[in-house]
Short mmCIF file of C-alpha atoms and ligand atoms in Angstrom, two decimals:
data_model
loop_
_atom_site.label_atom_id
_atom_site.label_comp_id
_atom_site.label_asym_id
_atom_site.label_seq_id
_atom_site.Cartn_x
_atom_site.Cartn_y
_atom_site.Cartn_z
CA MET P 1 17.22 -19.76 43.43
CA SER P 2 16.25 -22.90 41.74
CA THR P 3 16.64 -22.96 38.00
CA TYR P 4 13.88 -25.52 37.90
CA SER P 5 10.31 -24.95 38.74
CA THR P 6 9.59 -26.26 42.21
CA GLY P 7 8.10 -29.66 42.70
CA ILE P 8 10.72 -31.80 40.98
CA TRP P 9 10.44 -34.34 43.71
CA GLN P 10 6.67 -34.25 43.56
CA LYS P 11 6.86 -35.24 39.91
CA CYS P 12 9.44 -37.90 40.70
CA LEU P 13 7.16 -39.36 43.31
CA GLN P 14 4.42 -39.71 40.76
CA ILE P 15 6.76 -41.75 38.59
CA ILE P 16 8.11 -43.78 41.48
CA ALA P 17 4.61 -44.59 42.68
CA THR P 18 4.01 -46.45 39.46
CA GLN P 19 7.18 -48.47 39.88
CA VAL P 20 7.13 -49.75 43.44
CA ASN P 21 4.36 -51.51 45.25
CA PRO P 22 1.97 -49.33 47.26
CA GLN P 23 3.11 -50.70 50.60
CA SER P 24 6.75 -49.89 49.89
CA PHE P 25 5.80 -46.54 48.53
CA ARG P 26 3.97 -45.67 51.70
CA THR P 27 6.79 -46.89 53.89
CA TRP P 28 9.76 -45.41 52.09
CA PHE P 29 8.61 -42.50 49.98
CA GLU P 30 5.44 -40.96 51.22
CA GLN P 31 7.00 -38.85 53.92
CA SER P 32 9.80 -37.34 51.91
CA PHE P 33 9.99 -33.70 50.87
CA GLU P 34 12.00 -31.60 48.53
CA ILE P 35 13.90 -28.98 50.48
CA ASP P 36 16.18 -27.58 47.86
CA SER P 37 17.02 -27.86 44.19
CA SER P 38 19.45 -24.99 43.72
CA ASP P 39 23.08 -25.57 42.67
CA ASN P 40 21.90 -28.31 40.39
CA THR P 41 21.42 -30.68 43.32
CA LEU P 42 18.14 -32.06 44.52
CA THR P 43 17.95 -32.31 48.28
CA ILE P 44 15.22 -34.44 49.76
CA GLU P 45 14.35 -34.61 53.40
CA VAL P 46 13.48 -37.99 54.81
CA LYS P 47 12.42 -38.86 58.34
CA SER P 48 15.40 -40.85 59.55
CA GLN P 49 18.84 -42.14 58.85
CA PHE P 50 17.38 -45.60 58.56
CA ILE P 51 15.11 -44.54 55.71
CA ALA P 52 17.90 -42.64 54.00
CA GLU P 53 20.11 -45.70 54.07
CA TRP P 54 17.33 -47.94 52.96
CA LEU P 55 16.60 -45.71 50.00
CA THR P 56 20.23 -45.61 48.92
CA THR P 57 20.60 -49.35 49.16
CA ASN P 58 17.35 -50.38 47.59
CA TYR P 59 15.98 -47.58 45.47
CA ASN P 60 19.04 -45.78 44.17
CA SER P 61 18.45 -46.37 40.50
CA ILE P 62 14.69 -45.91 40.69
CA ILE P 63 15.19 -42.49 42.24
CA ILE P 64 18.00 -41.42 39.94
CA ASN P 65 16.07 -42.52 36.87
CA ALA P 66 12.95 -40.69 38.00
CA VAL P 67 14.92 -37.51 38.56
CA GLN P 68 16.57 -37.90 35.18
CA THR P 69 13.19 -38.27 33.54
CA VAL P 70 11.77 -35.21 35.26
CA VAL P 71 14.65 -32.78 34.76
CA GLU P 72 15.75 -34.38 31.50
CA ASN P 73 19.30 -34.31 32.71
CA ASP P 74 21.64 -35.86 35.28
CA MET P 75 21.07 -34.25 38.64
CA PRO P 76 22.79 -35.31 41.86
CA VAL P 77 20.40 -36.31 44.62
CA VAL P 78 21.10 -35.87 48.31
CA LEU P 79 19.03 -37.29 51.14
CA ALA P 80 18.92 -35.24 54.32
CA TYR P 81 17.76 -36.67 57.63
CA PRO P 82 17.55 -35.15 61.09
CA LYS P 83 20.36 -36.06 63.45
CA ASN P 84 21.73 -34.48 66.62
CA HIS P 85 19.52 -31.40 66.30
CA GLY P 86 20.72 -30.81 62.77
CA TYR P 87 20.78 -32.55 59.44
CA GLU P 88 23.08 -35.14 57.97
CA HIS P 89 23.25 -36.01 54.30
CA ILE P 90 23.94 -38.94 52.09
CA SER P 91 24.29 -38.78 48.35
CA LEU P 92 22.75 -41.21 45.96
CA ALA P 93 25.09 -42.66 43.41
CA SER P 94 24.72 -41.31 39.89
CA SER P 95 23.56 -43.83 37.35
CA LYS P 96 27.11 -44.42 36.14
CA GLU P 97 28.54 -44.96 39.61
CA HIS P 98 25.66 -47.17 40.45
CA ALA P 99 26.18 -49.40 37.44
CA ARG P 100 29.81 -49.64 38.46
CA THR P 101 29.18 -50.70 42.06
CA VAL P 102 26.62 -53.25 40.97
CA ARG P 103 29.10 -54.70 38.51
CA ASP P 104 31.89 -54.74 41.08
CA LYS P 105 29.75 -56.64 43.47
CA GLN P 106 28.86 -59.37 41.08
CA GLY P 107 30.71 -62.54 41.83
CA HIS P 108 31.77 -61.13 45.16
CA LEU P 109 30.53 -62.22 48.50
CA ASN P 110 28.02 -60.31 50.52
CA PRO P 111 29.97 -59.03 53.54
CA ARG P 112 27.02 -59.76 55.82
CA TYR P 113 26.96 -63.46 55.03
CA THR P 114 29.57 -64.82 57.44
CA PHE P 115 29.65 -67.66 59.95
CA ASP P 116 29.69 -65.07 62.73
CA SER P 117 26.33 -63.67 61.74
CA PHE P 118 24.84 -67.11 61.17
CA VAL P 119 22.62 -68.34 63.97
CA VAL P 120 22.86 -72.06 64.57
CA GLY P 121 20.01 -74.14 65.96
CA GLU P 122 18.68 -77.65 65.62
CA PHE P 123 17.17 -76.75 62.30
CA ASN P 124 20.46 -76.07 60.56
CA ARG P 125 23.15 -77.54 62.81
CA LEU P 126 24.17 -80.32 60.51
CA ALA P 127 24.42 -77.99 57.55
CA PHE P 128 26.43 -75.53 59.59
CA MET P 129 28.86 -78.16 60.90
CA SER P 130 29.45 -79.57 57.44
CA ALA P 131 29.97 -76.10 56.03
CA MET P 132 32.48 -75.37 58.79
CA ALA P 133 34.31 -78.63 58.16
CA VAL P 134 34.61 -77.84 54.48
CA ALA P 135 35.69 -74.27 55.13
CA GLU P 136 38.40 -75.40 57.53
CA SER P 137 39.81 -78.03 55.19
CA PRO P 138 38.66 -77.26 51.69
CA GLY P 139 38.99 -80.24 49.40
CA LYS P 140 40.32 -82.39 52.21
CA THR P 141 37.09 -83.75 53.65
CA LYS P 142 34.88 -86.45 52.25
CA TYR P 143 32.28 -83.78 51.70
CA ASN P 144 33.08 -83.11 48.11
CA PRO P 145 30.83 -81.89 46.80
CA LEU P 146 28.92 -80.56 49.77
CA TYR P 147 25.30 -80.22 48.70
CA ILE P 148 23.28 -77.88 50.90
CA GLN P 149 19.59 -78.25 50.48
CA GLY P 150 16.77 -76.20 51.97
CA GLY P 151 13.63 -74.24 51.19
CA VAL P 152 13.50 -70.63 50.12
CA GLY P 153 14.87 -68.10 52.58
CA LEU P 154 16.36 -70.65 54.96
CA GLY P 155 19.96 -69.54 54.69
CA LYS P 156 21.56 -71.47 51.84
CA THR P 157 23.11 -68.45 50.21
CA HIS P 158 24.24 -67.10 53.56
CA LEU P 159 25.91 -70.37 54.44
CA ILE P 160 27.62 -71.02 51.12
CA GLN P 161 29.00 -67.47 51.13
CA ALA P 162 30.14 -67.87 54.72
CA ILE P 163 32.27 -70.76 53.50
CA GLY P 164 33.73 -68.42 50.90
CA HIS P 165 34.53 -65.71 53.43
CA PHE P 166 36.14 -68.12 55.82
CA ILE P 167 38.39 -69.62 53.15
CA GLU P 168 39.35 -66.22 51.77
CA GLN P 169 40.40 -65.20 55.23
CA ASN P 170 42.18 -68.31 56.33
CA TYR P 171 43.60 -69.44 53.01
CA PRO P 172 44.35 -66.20 51.20
CA GLU P 173 46.25 -68.09 48.51
CA LYS P 174 43.16 -70.03 47.48
CA ILE P 175 40.94 -68.76 44.71
CA VAL P 176 37.30 -68.77 45.72
CA ARG P 177 34.69 -68.46 43.00
CA TYR P 178 31.11 -67.92 44.03
CA VAL P 179 28.39 -67.80 41.40
CA SER P 180 24.69 -68.43 41.15
CA THR P 181 23.64 -71.03 38.65
CA GLU P 182 21.67 -68.44 36.71
CA ARG P 183 24.62 -66.14 36.41
CA PHE P 184 26.91 -69.01 35.54
CA THR P 185 24.50 -69.90 32.75
CA ASP P 186 24.29 -66.31 31.50
CA ARG P 187 28.02 -65.98 31.47
CA PHE P 188 28.39 -69.18 29.56
CA ILE P 189 25.86 -68.10 26.95
CA ASN P 190 27.53 -64.71 26.61
CA SER P 191 30.86 -66.40 26.17
CA LEU P 192 29.40 -68.44 23.33
CA ILE P 193 28.05 -65.31 21.69
CA ASN P 194 31.29 -63.40 22.17
CA LYS P 195 33.47 -66.37 21.35
CA THR P 196 35.20 -66.15 24.70
CA THR P 197 34.38 -69.63 25.96
CA SER P 198 37.99 -70.46 26.67
CA ARG P 199 38.25 -67.45 28.95
CA PHE P 200 35.05 -68.50 30.66
CA ARG P 201 36.44 -72.01 31.23
CA GLU P 202 39.76 -70.76 32.44
CA TYR P 203 38.08 -68.47 34.94
CA TYR P 204 36.16 -71.24 36.64
CA ARG P 205 38.77 -73.95 36.25
CA SER P 206 41.29 -71.83 38.08
CA ALA P 207 39.13 -72.04 41.20
CA ASP P 208 40.35 -73.81 44.30
CA VAL P 209 36.92 -73.51 45.75
CA LEU P 210 33.83 -73.38 43.58
CA LEU P 211 30.60 -72.29 45.24
CA ILE P 212 27.54 -72.71 43.05
CA ASP P 213 24.25 -71.42 44.37
CA ASP P 214 20.80 -72.71 43.37
CA VAL P 215 21.72 -75.64 41.16
CA GLN P 216 18.02 -76.46 40.76
CA PHE P 217 18.26 -73.97 37.90
CA PHE P 218 20.30 -76.48 35.91
CA SER P 219 16.99 -78.16 35.41
CA GLY P 220 16.38 -79.03 31.78
CA LYS P 221 19.32 -77.03 30.42
CA GLU P 222 21.47 -79.55 28.61
CA GLY P 223 24.14 -77.28 27.22
CA ILE P 224 25.08 -75.75 30.53
CA GLN P 225 24.85 -79.10 32.30
CA ASN P 226 27.38 -80.49 29.90
CA GLU P 227 29.66 -77.53 30.50
CA PHE P 228 29.31 -77.87 34.23
CA PHE P 229 29.94 -81.59 34.09
CA HIS P 230 33.38 -81.02 32.62
CA LEU P 231 34.15 -78.22 35.06
CA PHE P 232 33.08 -80.41 37.93
CA ASN P 233 35.35 -83.25 36.82
CA ALA P 234 38.30 -80.99 36.27
CA LEU P 235 38.03 -79.50 39.74
CA HIS P 236 37.16 -82.68 41.53
CA GLN P 237 40.08 -84.56 40.03
CA ARG P 238 42.43 -81.88 41.31
CA GLY P 239 40.90 -82.19 44.76
CA GLN P 240 39.36 -78.73 44.70
CA GLN P 241 36.37 -78.09 46.89
CA ILE P 242 32.92 -77.82 45.36
CA VAL P 243 29.86 -76.64 47.27
CA LEU P 244 26.37 -76.61 45.80
CA THR P 245 23.06 -75.36 47.11
CA SER P 246 19.58 -76.17 45.97
CA ASP P 247 16.05 -75.93 47.20
CA ILE P 248 15.39 -79.57 46.27
CA PRO P 249 17.36 -82.82 46.45
CA PRO P 250 19.42 -83.77 43.37
CA SER P 251 17.01 -86.55 42.47
CA ARG P 252 14.16 -84.07 42.19
CA ILE P 253 15.89 -81.69 39.81
CA LYS P 254 13.96 -82.39 36.64
CA GLY P 255 15.94 -83.08 33.54
CA LEU P 256 19.27 -83.42 35.35
CA GLU P 257 21.60 -85.73 33.46
CA ASP P 258 22.37 -88.96 35.29
CA ARG P 259 26.08 -88.34 35.29
CA LEU P 260 25.57 -84.99 37.06
CA LEU P 261 22.97 -86.42 39.39
CA SER P 262 25.37 -89.08 40.54
CA ARG P 263 28.13 -86.52 41.05
CA PHE P 264 25.87 -84.32 43.12
CA GLN P 265 25.41 -87.33 45.36
CA TRP P 266 29.10 -88.21 45.66
CA GLY P 267 29.82 -86.19 48.75
CA LEU P 268 27.43 -85.15 51.46
CA ILE P 269 23.88 -83.87 51.19
CA VAL P 270 22.73 -81.82 54.16
CA ASP P 271 19.31 -80.45 54.75
CA MET P 272 18.24 -77.17 56.31
CA GLN P 273 14.86 -77.16 58.01
CA LEU P 274 12.56 -74.42 59.20
CA PRO P 275 13.89 -72.77 62.36
CA GLU P 276 12.07 -73.58 65.60
CA PHE P 277 10.68 -70.82 67.76
CA GLU P 278 13.83 -70.38 69.90
CA SER P 279 15.99 -70.10 66.83
CA ARG P 280 13.63 -67.59 65.29
CA VAL P 281 13.95 -65.44 68.41
CA ALA P 282 17.73 -65.82 68.36
CA ILE P 283 17.89 -64.80 64.72
CA LEU P 284 15.77 -61.72 65.36
CA ARG P 285 17.88 -60.75 68.32
CA LYS P 286 21.05 -61.06 66.30
CA LYS P 287 19.64 -59.00 63.43
CA ALA P 288 18.46 -56.26 65.77
CA GLU P 289 21.85 -56.19 67.49
CA ALA P 290 23.55 -55.89 64.14
CA ASP P 291 21.49 -52.73 63.63
CA GLY P 292 22.49 -51.51 67.07
CA ILE P 293 18.99 -51.93 68.43
CA GLU P 294 17.96 -53.80 71.50
CA LEU P 295 14.42 -55.09 71.48
CA PRO P 296 12.58 -56.59 74.45
CA ASP P 297 11.99 -60.34 74.41
CA GLU P 298 8.28 -59.73 74.21
CA ILE P 299 8.60 -58.04 70.84
CA LEU P 300 10.97 -60.66 69.50
CA SER P 301 8.62 -63.41 70.61
CA LEU P 302 5.64 -61.76 68.98
CA ILE P 303 7.39 -61.66 65.64
CA ALA P 304 8.80 -65.16 66.04
CA GLN P 305 5.35 -66.48 66.80
CA SER P 306 3.73 -64.90 63.81
CA ILE P 307 6.32 -65.34 61.11
CA THR P 308 7.08 -69.00 60.65
CA SER P 309 7.57 -69.31 56.93
CA ASN P 310 11.27 -68.59 56.59
CA ILE P 311 14.17 -66.49 57.76
CA ARG P 312 13.96 -63.95 55.00
CA GLU P 313 10.41 -63.07 55.99
CA LEU P 314 11.42 -62.95 59.61
CA GLU P 315 14.14 -60.49 58.80
CA GLY P 316 11.84 -58.53 56.50
CA THR P 317 9.27 -58.13 59.22
CA LEU P 318 11.85 -56.84 61.66
CA ILE P 319 13.13 -54.34 59.12
CA ARG P 320 9.62 -53.13 58.42
CA LEU P 321 8.94 -52.77 62.11
CA LEU P 322 12.06 -50.67 62.64
CA ALA P 323 11.22 -48.58 59.61
CA TYR P 324 7.64 -48.16 60.66
CA ALA P 325 8.52 -47.09 64.17
CA SER P 326 11.12 -44.71 62.90
CA ILE P 327 8.81 -43.16 60.31
CA GLN P 328 5.99 -42.66 62.69
CA GLY P 329 8.31 -41.60 65.46
CA LYS P 330 6.72 -44.22 67.67
CA ASP P 331 8.15 -46.55 70.28
CA ILE P 332 8.23 -50.20 69.41
CA THR P 333 5.38 -51.56 71.46
CA PRO P 334 3.62 -54.93 71.17
CA GLU P 335 0.68 -53.11 69.58
CA LEU P 336 2.79 -51.51 66.91
CA THR P 337 4.48 -54.85 66.29
CA MET P 338 1.17 -56.61 65.79
CA ASP P 339 0.06 -53.88 63.43
CA VAL P 340 3.13 -54.30 61.31
CA ILE P 341 2.85 -58.06 61.29
CA GLY P 342 -0.81 -57.96 60.37
CA GLN P 343 -0.44 -55.29 57.79
CA TYR P 344 2.24 -56.98 55.83
CA THR P 345 1.84 -60.71 56.10
CA ARG P 346 0.89 -62.03 52.74
CA PRO P 347 -2.68 -63.13 52.29
CA MET P 348 -2.53 -66.86 52.80
CA LEU P 349 -5.53 -67.76 50.76
CA GLN P 350 -6.02 -67.50 47.08
CA MET P 351 -8.59 -64.97 46.07
CA GLY P 352 -12.01 -66.37 45.68
CA ARG P 353 -11.31 -69.79 47.14
CA LYS P 354 -13.77 -70.99 49.73
CA ILE P 355 -12.42 -70.87 53.24
CA THR P 356 -12.27 -74.23 54.99
CA LEU P 357 -12.03 -75.20 58.65
CA GLU P 358 -8.47 -76.30 57.94
CA ASP P 359 -7.60 -72.83 56.68
CA ILE P 360 -8.90 -71.28 59.86
CA LEU P 361 -7.09 -73.81 61.97
CA ASN P 362 -3.80 -73.08 60.22
CA ILE P 363 -4.14 -69.34 60.31
CA VAL P 364 -5.12 -69.21 63.96
CA SER P 365 -2.27 -71.55 64.80
CA GLU P 366 0.20 -69.40 62.93
CA TYR P 367 -1.04 -66.16 64.43
CA ILE P 368 -1.35 -67.21 68.01
CA GLY P 369 1.57 -69.56 68.11
CA VAL P 370 -0.41 -72.53 69.38
CA SER P 371 0.00 -75.72 67.38
CA THR P 372 -2.87 -77.10 65.32
CA GLU P 373 -2.76 -80.27 67.42
CA GLN P 374 -3.23 -78.25 70.57
CA ILE P 375 -6.11 -76.30 69.09
CA ARG P 376 -7.85 -79.53 68.18
CA GLY P 377 -6.77 -81.25 71.38
CA LYS P 378 -8.15 -81.56 74.86
CA ARG P 379 -6.11 -79.08 76.84
CA ARG P 380 -7.72 -76.03 78.33
CA THR P 381 -4.78 -73.87 79.29
CA LYS P 382 -5.59 -70.24 78.76
CA ASN P 383 -3.92 -69.49 75.45
CA VAL P 384 -4.88 -72.84 73.95
CA ALA P 385 -8.52 -72.34 74.93
CA LEU P 386 -8.46 -68.82 73.56
CA ALA P 387 -6.96 -69.93 70.25
CA ARG P 388 -9.62 -72.60 70.00
CA GLN P 389 -12.42 -70.14 70.71
CA ILE P 390 -11.11 -67.72 68.13
CA ALA P 391 -10.91 -70.53 65.60
CA MET P 392 -14.48 -71.58 66.34
CA TYR P 393 -15.76 -68.04 66.11
CA LEU P 394 -14.04 -67.43 62.79
CA SER P 395 -15.21 -70.77 61.45
CA ARG P 396 -18.77 -69.83 62.18
CA LYS P 397 -18.32 -66.47 60.58
CA PHE P 398 -16.45 -67.53 57.47
CA THR P 399 -17.21 -71.09 56.51
CA GLY P 400 -20.93 -71.66 56.80
CA SER P 401 -20.25 -74.95 58.58
CA SER P 402 -22.81 -76.00 61.17
CA LEU P 403 -22.20 -75.51 64.88
CA LYS P 404 -22.11 -79.26 65.26
CA HIS P 405 -19.57 -79.75 62.52
CA ILE P 406 -17.34 -76.99 63.89
CA GLY P 407 -17.52 -78.47 67.38
CA GLN P 408 -16.55 -81.85 66.06
CA PHE P 409 -13.69 -80.51 64.01
CA PHE P 410 -12.15 -78.66 66.93
CA GLY P 411 -11.63 -81.63 69.19
CA GLY P 412 -15.06 -83.28 69.24
CA ARG P 413 -16.76 -80.60 71.27
CA ASP P 414 -20.41 -79.92 71.80
CA HIS P 415 -22.22 -77.32 69.70
CA SER P 416 -22.88 -75.26 72.83
CA THR P 417 -19.13 -74.76 73.21
CA VAL P 418 -19.10 -73.19 69.77
CA VAL P 419 -22.03 -70.95 70.66
CA HIS P 420 -20.17 -69.85 73.77
CA ALA P 421 -17.07 -68.97 71.74
CA CYS P 422 -19.12 -67.04 69.22
CA LYS P 423 -20.61 -64.90 71.95
CA LYS P 424 -17.41 -64.39 73.83
CA ILE P 425 -14.85 -63.51 71.18
CA PRO P 426 -16.51 -60.35 69.80
CA LYS P 427 -16.61 -58.91 73.31
CA TYR P 428 -12.85 -58.88 73.73
CA LYS P 429 -11.00 -55.60 73.48
CA GLY P 430 -7.30 -54.89 73.11
CA GLU P 431 -4.90 -57.58 72.04
CA VAL P 432 -7.46 -60.27 71.32
CA GLU P 433 -9.61 -57.95 69.31
CA ARG P 434 -6.57 -56.86 67.37
CA ILE P 435 -5.49 -60.38 66.57
CA VAL P 436 -8.98 -61.37 65.51
CA THR P 437 -9.23 -58.37 63.22
CA GLN P 438 -5.91 -59.19 61.70
CA ILE P 439 -6.86 -62.75 61.01
CA GLU P 440 -10.11 -61.57 59.52
CA ASN P 441 -8.21 -59.25 57.22
CA LYS P 442 -6.02 -62.09 56.22
CA LEU P 443 -9.02 -64.25 55.51
CA GLY P 444 -9.87 -61.57 53.03
CA LYS P 445 -12.92 -60.08 54.63
P1 ADP T 501 18.20 -68.90 50.76
O1 ADP T 501 19.43 -68.72 49.95
O2 ADP T 501 18.10 -70.25 51.39
O3 ADP T 501 16.95 -68.56 50.03
P2 ADP T 501 19.34 -66.76 52.29
O4 ADP T 501 20.67 -67.33 52.58
O5 ADP T 501 19.24 -65.74 51.23
O6 ADP T 501 18.29 -67.91 52.00
O7 ADP T 501 18.75 -66.20 53.65
C1 ADP T 501 17.70 -65.25 53.72
C2 ADP T 501 18.01 -64.21 54.77
O8 ADP T 501 17.99 -64.82 56.04
C3 ADP T 501 19.39 -63.62 54.61
O9 ADP T 501 19.34 -62.25 54.89
C4 ADP T 501 20.22 -64.34 55.64
O10 ADP T 501 21.26 -63.52 56.15
C5 ADP T 501 19.22 -64.65 56.70
N1 ADP T 501 19.55 -65.91 57.39
C6 ADP T 501 19.34 -67.15 56.92
N2 ADP T 501 19.75 -68.07 57.80
C7 ADP T 501 20.25 -67.40 58.85
C8 ADP T 501 20.82 -67.80 60.10
N3 ADP T 501 20.96 -69.09 60.43
N4 ADP T 501 21.22 -66.82 60.94
C9 ADP T 501 21.07 -65.53 60.61
N5 ADP T 501 20.53 -65.10 59.46
C10 ADP T 501 20.12 -66.01 58.58
MG1 MG T 502 19.68 -68.19 47.96
#
């Protein structure tokens, strides 16, 4: 018998619901049930192994803290999920263990971020080759420092850590230090407070390979820039390898001292672009394989067509799809995939802003995977014509532009073409209807 009144988990859920966003709550928590709380252990049933693992990786402390609040004590939590006609369990880490693993991981490399798991395409080939060159001969190439530049979620952290892994494996005698600029800054400040600056310096100066992530965060911070300047010189003079990443070029980091700016430009600056469609598919395939799941090309293409912003979002969408299918016990069909994509893609427009023809053009292009040039161009191939008609229909519905103006905007067409599109699009069922609805949702209707 439970020593606690039933419904511990129910109370926890109420707390958790206030701490995670509604979408995540629905995906990860809604279908979980308390099955036992005897023996001072709370056992929760979740729908699948995938969810159980996701919860342990991402929500461990939120769950443990909620339980602690509800039972006013430490209480071990076990997640049970159905497997092979029975149940398997995983335990959440207690708050103490959790703090320990988080601390242990700091400064270490993420085991997933290796060259092997890094998909190479036109968009990142140069960056990859330079990273490889540096990893094979640290400190011996002209690429010192190597400065890897690219937008958010394009793989900078993955690549810089892959360098670290490779060197640790192939040059076990070399000391690799990986740190984000923010953490480097925090550590420095703490060392000032605790009067341990010499230990701080020693730690980083002993590096054979220094990997510093996100150096744009040096922006405007003089004290830490000065500290880093001296570290940089010390390492560089000894021929140690330095790798930096940033989401902007050195010259655009505001408030970066000239002497650091020039050093950032000493070696090689490589740029990572947005992945093209083929690379997006390849990345998705690799991620799915890593999870032991094989997805049909059609599904991969659908995601790759819709999610063009960056690799992190691409990966996020795939994870949500797998989670969604597993929660609902559904097969991964194109319909389900479109649902997940539509449901989760961020609204592209700011609230309250007036929708323009450009907005519609961009959204339709992104959703249907036909370029904006094609939509506004002359060609009449089936999917191009369809994209154009959808864009015209939505323009009429959302912008208040005249038929004539819309016709002109979408490739100098006659107003009767727009009328035709407006009649035709609402009659579609199935896939087209679904896409149109999704775009409408995104337009904030
Ligand atoms: P950034 O540091 O540029 O913001 P990350 O390195 O964190 O981006 O990458 C975001 C996610 O995308 C990570 O999970 C990473 O593993 C994945 N990723 C990025 N580039 C690639 C790639 N070329 N191949 C496979 N996965 C990638
Ligand atoms: Mg990063």
